[in-house]
PDB file of C-alpha atoms and ligand atoms in Angstrom:
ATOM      1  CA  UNK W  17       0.000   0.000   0.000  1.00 61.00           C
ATOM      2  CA  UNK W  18       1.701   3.173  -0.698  1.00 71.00           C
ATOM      3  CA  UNK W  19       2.278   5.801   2.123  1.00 84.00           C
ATOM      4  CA  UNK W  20      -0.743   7.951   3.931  1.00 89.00           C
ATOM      5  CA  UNK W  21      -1.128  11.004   1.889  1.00 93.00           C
ATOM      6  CA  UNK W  22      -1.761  13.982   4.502  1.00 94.00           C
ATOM      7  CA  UNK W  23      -5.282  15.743   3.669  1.00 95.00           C
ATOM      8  CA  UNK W  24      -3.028  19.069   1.965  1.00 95.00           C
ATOM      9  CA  UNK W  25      -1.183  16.452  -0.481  1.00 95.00           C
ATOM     10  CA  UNK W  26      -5.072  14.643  -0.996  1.00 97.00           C
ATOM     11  CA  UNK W  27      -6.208  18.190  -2.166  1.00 97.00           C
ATOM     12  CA  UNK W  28      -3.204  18.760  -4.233  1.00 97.00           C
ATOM     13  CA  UNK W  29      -3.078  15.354  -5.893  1.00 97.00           C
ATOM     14  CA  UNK W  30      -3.187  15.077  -9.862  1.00 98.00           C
ATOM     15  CA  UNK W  31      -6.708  13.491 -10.246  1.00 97.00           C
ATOM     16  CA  UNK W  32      -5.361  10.338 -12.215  1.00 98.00           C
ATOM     17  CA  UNK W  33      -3.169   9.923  -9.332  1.00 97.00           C
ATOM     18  CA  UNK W  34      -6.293  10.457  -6.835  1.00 97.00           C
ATOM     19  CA  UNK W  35      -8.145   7.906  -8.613  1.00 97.00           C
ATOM     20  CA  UNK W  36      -5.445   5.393  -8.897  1.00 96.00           C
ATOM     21  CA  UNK W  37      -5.294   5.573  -4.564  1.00 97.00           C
ATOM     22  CA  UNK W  38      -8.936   5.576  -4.206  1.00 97.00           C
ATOM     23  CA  UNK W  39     -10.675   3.644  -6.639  1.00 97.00           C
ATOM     24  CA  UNK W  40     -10.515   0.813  -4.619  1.00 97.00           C
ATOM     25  CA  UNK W  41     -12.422   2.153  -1.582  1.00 98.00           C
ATOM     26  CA  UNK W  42     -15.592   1.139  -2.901  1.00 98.00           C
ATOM     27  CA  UNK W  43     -15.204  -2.618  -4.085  1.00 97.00           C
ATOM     28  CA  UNK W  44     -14.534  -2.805  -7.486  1.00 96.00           C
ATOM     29  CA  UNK W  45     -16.814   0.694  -8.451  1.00 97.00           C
ATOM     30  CA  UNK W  46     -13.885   2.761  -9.336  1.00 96.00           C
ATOM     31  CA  UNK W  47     -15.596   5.170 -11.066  1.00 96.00           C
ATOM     32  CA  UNK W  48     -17.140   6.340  -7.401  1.00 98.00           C
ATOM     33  CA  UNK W  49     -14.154   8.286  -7.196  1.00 98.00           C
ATOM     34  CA  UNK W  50     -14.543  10.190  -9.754  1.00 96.00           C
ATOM     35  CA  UNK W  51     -17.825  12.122  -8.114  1.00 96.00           C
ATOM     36  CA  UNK W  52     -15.367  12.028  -5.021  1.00 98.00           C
ATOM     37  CA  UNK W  53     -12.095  13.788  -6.890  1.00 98.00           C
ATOM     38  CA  UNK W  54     -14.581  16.462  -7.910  1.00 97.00           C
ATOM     39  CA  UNK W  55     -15.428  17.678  -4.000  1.00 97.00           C
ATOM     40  CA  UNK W  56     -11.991  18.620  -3.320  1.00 97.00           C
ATOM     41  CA  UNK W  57     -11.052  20.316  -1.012  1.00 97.00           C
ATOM     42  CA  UNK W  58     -11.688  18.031   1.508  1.00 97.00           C
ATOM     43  CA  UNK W  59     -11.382  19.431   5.651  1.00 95.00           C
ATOM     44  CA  UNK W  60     -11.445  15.867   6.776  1.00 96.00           C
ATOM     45  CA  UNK W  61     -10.526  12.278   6.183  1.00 96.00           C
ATOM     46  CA  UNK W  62     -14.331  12.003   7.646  1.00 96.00           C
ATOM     47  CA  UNK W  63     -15.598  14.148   4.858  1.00 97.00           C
ATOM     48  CA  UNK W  64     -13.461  12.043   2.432  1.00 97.00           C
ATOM     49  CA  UNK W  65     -15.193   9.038   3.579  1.00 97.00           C
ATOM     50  CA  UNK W  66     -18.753  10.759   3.948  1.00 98.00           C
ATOM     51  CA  UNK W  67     -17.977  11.953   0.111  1.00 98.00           C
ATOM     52  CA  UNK W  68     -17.895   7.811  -1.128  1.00 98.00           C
ATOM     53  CA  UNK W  69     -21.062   7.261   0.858  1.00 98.00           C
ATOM     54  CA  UNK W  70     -23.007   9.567  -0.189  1.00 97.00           C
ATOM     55  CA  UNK W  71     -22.027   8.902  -4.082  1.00 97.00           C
ATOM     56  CA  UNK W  72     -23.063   5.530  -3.442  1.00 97.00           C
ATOM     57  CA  UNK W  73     -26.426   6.151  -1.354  1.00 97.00           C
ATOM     58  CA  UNK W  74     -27.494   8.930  -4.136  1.00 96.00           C
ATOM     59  CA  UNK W  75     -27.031   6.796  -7.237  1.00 97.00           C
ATOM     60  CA  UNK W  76     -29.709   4.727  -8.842  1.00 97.00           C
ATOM     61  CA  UNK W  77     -30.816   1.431  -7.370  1.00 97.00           C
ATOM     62  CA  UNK W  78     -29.917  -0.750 -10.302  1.00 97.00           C
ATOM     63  CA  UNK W  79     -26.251   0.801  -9.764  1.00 97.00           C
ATOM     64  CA  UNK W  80     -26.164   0.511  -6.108  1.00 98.00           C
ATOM     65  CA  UNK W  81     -27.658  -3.546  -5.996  1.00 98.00           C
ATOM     66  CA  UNK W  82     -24.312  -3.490  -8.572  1.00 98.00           C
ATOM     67  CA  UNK W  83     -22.317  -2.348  -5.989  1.00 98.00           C
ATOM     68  CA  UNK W  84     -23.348  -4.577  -3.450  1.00 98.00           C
ATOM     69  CA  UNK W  85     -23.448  -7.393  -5.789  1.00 98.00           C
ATOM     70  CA  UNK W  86     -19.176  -6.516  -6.536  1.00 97.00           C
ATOM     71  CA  UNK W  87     -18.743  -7.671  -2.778  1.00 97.00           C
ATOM     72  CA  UNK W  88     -17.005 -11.226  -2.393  1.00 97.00           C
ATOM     73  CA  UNK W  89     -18.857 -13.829   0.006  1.00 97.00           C
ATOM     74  CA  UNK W  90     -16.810 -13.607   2.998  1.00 96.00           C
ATOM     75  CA  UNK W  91     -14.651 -16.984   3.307  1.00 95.00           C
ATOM     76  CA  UNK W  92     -16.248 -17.598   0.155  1.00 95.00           C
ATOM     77  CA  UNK W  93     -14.979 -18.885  -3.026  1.00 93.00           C
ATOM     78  CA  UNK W  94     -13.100 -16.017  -4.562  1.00 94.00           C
ATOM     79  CA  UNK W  95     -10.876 -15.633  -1.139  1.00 92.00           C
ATOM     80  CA  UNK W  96     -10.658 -19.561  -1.012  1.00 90.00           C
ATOM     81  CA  UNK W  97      -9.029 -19.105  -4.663  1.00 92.00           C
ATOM     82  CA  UNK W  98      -7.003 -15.971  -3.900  1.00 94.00           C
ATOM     83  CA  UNK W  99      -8.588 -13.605  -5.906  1.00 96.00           C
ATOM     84  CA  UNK W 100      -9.995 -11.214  -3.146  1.00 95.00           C
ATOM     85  CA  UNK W 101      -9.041  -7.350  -3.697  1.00 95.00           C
ATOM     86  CA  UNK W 102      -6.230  -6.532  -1.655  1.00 94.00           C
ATOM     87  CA  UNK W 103      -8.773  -4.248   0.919  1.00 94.00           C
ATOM     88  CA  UNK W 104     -10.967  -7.482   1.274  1.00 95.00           C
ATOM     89  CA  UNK W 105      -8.197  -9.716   1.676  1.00 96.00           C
ATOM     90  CA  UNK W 106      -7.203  -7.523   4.094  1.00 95.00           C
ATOM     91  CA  UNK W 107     -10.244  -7.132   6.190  1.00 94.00           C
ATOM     92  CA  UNK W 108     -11.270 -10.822   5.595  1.00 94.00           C
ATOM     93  CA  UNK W 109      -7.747 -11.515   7.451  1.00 95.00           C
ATOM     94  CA  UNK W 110      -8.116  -9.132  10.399  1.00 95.00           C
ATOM     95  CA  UNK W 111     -11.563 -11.446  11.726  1.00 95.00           C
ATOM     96  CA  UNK W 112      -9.582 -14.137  10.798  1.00 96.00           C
ATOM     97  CA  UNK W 113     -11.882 -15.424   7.710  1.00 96.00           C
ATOM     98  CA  UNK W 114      -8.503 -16.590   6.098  1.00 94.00           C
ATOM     99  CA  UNK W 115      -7.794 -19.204   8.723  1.00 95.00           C
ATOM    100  CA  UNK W 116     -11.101 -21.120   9.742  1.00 95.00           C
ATOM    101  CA  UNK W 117     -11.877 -24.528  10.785  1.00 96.00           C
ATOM    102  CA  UNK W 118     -13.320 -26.624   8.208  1.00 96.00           C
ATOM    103  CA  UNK W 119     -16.650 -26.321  10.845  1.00 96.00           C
ATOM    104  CA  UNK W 120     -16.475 -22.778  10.275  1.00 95.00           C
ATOM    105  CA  UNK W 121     -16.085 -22.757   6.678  1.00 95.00           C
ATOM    106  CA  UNK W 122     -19.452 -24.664   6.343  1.00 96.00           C
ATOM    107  CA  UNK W 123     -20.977 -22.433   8.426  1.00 96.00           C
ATOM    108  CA  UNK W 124     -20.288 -19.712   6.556  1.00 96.00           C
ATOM    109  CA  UNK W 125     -21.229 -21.201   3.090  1.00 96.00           C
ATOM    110  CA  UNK W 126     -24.188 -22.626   4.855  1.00 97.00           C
ATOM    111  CA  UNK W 127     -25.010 -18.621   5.722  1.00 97.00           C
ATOM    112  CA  UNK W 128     -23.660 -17.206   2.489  1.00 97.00           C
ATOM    113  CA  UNK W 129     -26.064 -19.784   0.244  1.00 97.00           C
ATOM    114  CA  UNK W 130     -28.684 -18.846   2.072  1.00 98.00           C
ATOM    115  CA  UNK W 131     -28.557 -15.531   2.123  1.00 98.00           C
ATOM    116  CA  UNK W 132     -27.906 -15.401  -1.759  1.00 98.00           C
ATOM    117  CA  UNK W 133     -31.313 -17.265  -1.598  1.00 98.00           C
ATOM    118  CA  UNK W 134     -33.483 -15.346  -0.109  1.00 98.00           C
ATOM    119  CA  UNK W 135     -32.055 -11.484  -1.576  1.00 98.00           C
ATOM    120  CA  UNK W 136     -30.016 -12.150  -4.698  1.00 98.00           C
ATOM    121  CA  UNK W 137     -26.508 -10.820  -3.290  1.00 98.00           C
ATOM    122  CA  UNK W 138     -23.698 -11.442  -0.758  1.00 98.00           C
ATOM    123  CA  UNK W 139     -24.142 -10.982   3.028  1.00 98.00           C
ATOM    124  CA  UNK W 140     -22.049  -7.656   3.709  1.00 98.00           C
ATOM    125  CA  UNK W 141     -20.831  -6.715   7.055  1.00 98.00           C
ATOM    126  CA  UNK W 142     -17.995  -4.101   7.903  1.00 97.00           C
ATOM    127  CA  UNK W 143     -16.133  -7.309   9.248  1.00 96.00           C
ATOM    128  CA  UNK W 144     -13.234  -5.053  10.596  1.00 96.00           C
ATOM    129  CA  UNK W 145     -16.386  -3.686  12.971  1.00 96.00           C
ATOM    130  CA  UNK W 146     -17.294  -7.151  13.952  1.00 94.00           C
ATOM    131  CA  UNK W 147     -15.454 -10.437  14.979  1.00 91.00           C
ATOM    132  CA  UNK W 148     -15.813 -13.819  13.246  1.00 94.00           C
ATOM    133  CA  UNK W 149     -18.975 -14.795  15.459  1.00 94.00           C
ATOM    134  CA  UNK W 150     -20.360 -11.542  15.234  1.00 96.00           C
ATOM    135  CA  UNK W 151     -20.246 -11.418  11.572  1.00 97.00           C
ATOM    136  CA  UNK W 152     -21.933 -15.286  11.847  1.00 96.00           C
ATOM    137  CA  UNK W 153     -24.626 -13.914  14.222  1.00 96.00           C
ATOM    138  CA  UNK W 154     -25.080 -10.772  11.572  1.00 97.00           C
ATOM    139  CA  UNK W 155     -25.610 -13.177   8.889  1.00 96.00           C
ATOM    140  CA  UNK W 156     -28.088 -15.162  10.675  1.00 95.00           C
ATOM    141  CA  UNK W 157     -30.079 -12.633  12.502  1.00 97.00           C
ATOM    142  CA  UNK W 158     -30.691 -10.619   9.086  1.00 98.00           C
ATOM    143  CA  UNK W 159     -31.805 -13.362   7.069  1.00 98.00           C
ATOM    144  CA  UNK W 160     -34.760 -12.541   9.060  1.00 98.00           C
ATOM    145  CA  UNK W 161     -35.064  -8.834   7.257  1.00 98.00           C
ATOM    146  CA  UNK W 162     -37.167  -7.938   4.359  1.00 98.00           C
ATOM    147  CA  UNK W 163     -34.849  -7.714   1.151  1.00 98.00           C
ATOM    148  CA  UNK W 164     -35.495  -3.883   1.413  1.00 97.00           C
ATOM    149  CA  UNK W 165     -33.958  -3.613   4.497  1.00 98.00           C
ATOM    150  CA  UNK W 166     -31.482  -5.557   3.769  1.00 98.00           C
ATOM    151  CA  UNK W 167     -30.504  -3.503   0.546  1.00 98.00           C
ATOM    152  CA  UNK W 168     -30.318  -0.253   3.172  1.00 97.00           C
ATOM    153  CA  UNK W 169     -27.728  -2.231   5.664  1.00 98.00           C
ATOM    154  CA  UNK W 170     -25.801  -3.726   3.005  1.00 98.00           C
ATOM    155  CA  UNK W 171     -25.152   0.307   1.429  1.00 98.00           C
ATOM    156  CA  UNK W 172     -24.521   1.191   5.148  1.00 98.00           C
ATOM    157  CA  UNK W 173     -21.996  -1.084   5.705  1.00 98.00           C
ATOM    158  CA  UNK W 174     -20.513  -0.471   2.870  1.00 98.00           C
ATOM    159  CA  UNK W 175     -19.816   2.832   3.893  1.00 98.00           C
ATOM    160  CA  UNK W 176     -18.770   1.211   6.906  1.00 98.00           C
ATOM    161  CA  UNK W 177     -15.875  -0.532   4.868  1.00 97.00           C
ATOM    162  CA  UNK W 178     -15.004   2.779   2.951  1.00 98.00           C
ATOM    163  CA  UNK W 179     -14.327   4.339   5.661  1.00 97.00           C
ATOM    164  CA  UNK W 180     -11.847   2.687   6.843  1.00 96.00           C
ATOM    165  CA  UNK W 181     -10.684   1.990   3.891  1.00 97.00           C
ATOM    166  CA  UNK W 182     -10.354   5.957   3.510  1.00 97.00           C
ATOM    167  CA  UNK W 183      -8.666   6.444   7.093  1.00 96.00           C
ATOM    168  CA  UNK W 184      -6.184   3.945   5.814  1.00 95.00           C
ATOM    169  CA  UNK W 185      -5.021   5.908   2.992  1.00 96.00           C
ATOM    170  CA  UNK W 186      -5.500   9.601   4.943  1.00 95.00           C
ATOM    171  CA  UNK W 187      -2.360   9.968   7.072  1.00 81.00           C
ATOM    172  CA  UNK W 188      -3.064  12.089  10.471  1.00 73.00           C
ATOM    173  CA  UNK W 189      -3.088  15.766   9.381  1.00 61.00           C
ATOM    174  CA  UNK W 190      -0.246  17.395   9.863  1.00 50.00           C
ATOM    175  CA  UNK W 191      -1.000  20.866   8.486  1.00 48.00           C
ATOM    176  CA  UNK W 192      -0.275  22.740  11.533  1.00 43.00           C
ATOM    177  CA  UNK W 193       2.949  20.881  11.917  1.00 43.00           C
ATOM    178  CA  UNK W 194       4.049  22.013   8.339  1.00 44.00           C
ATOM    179  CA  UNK W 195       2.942  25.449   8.681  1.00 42.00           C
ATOM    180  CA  UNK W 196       5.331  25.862  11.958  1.00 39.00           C
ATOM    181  CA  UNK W 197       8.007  24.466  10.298  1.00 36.00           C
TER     182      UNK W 197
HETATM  183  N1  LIG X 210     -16.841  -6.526   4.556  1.00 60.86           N
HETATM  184  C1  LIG X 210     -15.616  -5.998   4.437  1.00 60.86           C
HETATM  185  N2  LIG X 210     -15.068  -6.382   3.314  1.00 60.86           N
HETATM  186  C2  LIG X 210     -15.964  -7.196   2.720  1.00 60.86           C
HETATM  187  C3  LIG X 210     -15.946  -7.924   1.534  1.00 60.86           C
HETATM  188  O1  LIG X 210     -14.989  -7.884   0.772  1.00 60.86           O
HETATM  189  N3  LIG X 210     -17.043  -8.678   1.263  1.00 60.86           N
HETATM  190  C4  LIG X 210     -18.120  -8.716   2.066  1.00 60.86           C
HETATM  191  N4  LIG X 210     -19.149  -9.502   1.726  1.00 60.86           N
HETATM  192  N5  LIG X 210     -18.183  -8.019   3.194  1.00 60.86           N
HETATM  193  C5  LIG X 210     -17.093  -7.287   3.495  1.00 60.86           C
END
């Protein structure tokens, strides 16, 4: 991952480069960024993040059940075959999705096939928000929603996700530190 940019070099950045940092804070949906590039200046990592979500939460529904549907099942097939994006490797790693009993593992296609049942798209949780067994409870506890709600918490966890994906690549600000110097 390359080095935190500080919010002054984020404001300053040539847009290709912008896009090439950030078009992966919203799962393979690249072209979020581009509606993000075009809010600079940004005050805040916050606002940085609050910038993806709300690109995502105003576009059309057909685009944002696209979005959702870009998510890998967690402990799923993709990350069983190593083709995760490096963020979702990432964050499947920190609960520890990479290393799971083979008990586990059909727990969580048992949870993943049935939630692909009943709405048509992958279970998504901020996992780095939740541990393994909260991210099984999750799953089990909103099968129980109406595919409408579900659709709402799936775009606000993915939100969840971008921003810490966006904290990740936002150093602390060190403005004041600068302008001292
Ligand atoms: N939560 C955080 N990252 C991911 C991901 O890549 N896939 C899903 N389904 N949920 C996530």
């Amino acid at each position: 991952m390359p080095t935190a940019l500080s919010l002054n070099e984020l404001n300053a950045l040539p847009e290709a480069e912008f896009l090439e940092r950030f078009g992966g804070v919203l799962e393979h949906s690249p072209r979020y960024a581009e509606a993000v590039v075009a809010g600079r200046p940004y005050t805040s990592a916050e606002a940085v993040a609050g910038a993806f979500y709300r690109a995502a939460m105003g576009d059309d529904q057909h685009a944002q059940l696209a979005l959702i549907r870009a998510h890998p099942d967690l402990a799923g097939k993709a990350a069983l075959a190593g083709e995760l994006t490096a963020e979702s490797a990432g964050e499947q790693a920190s609960a520890g999705l990479d290393r799971l009993t083979p008990g586990e593992y059909a727990e969580f296609h048992r949870l993943n096939a049935a939630y692909h049942e009943k709405f048509e798209m992958p279970y998504v949780v901020c996992v780095r928000e939740h541990g393994k067994a909260g991210i099984l409870a999750g799953a089990a506890e909103r099968l129980g929603h109406t595919p409408e709600q579900e659709r709402q918490r799936a775009l606000y966890e993915i939100g969840r996700i971008a921003r810490l994906r966006v904290l990740d690549l936002i150093g602390p600000d060190v403005e004041s530190d600068r302008g001292n110097a």
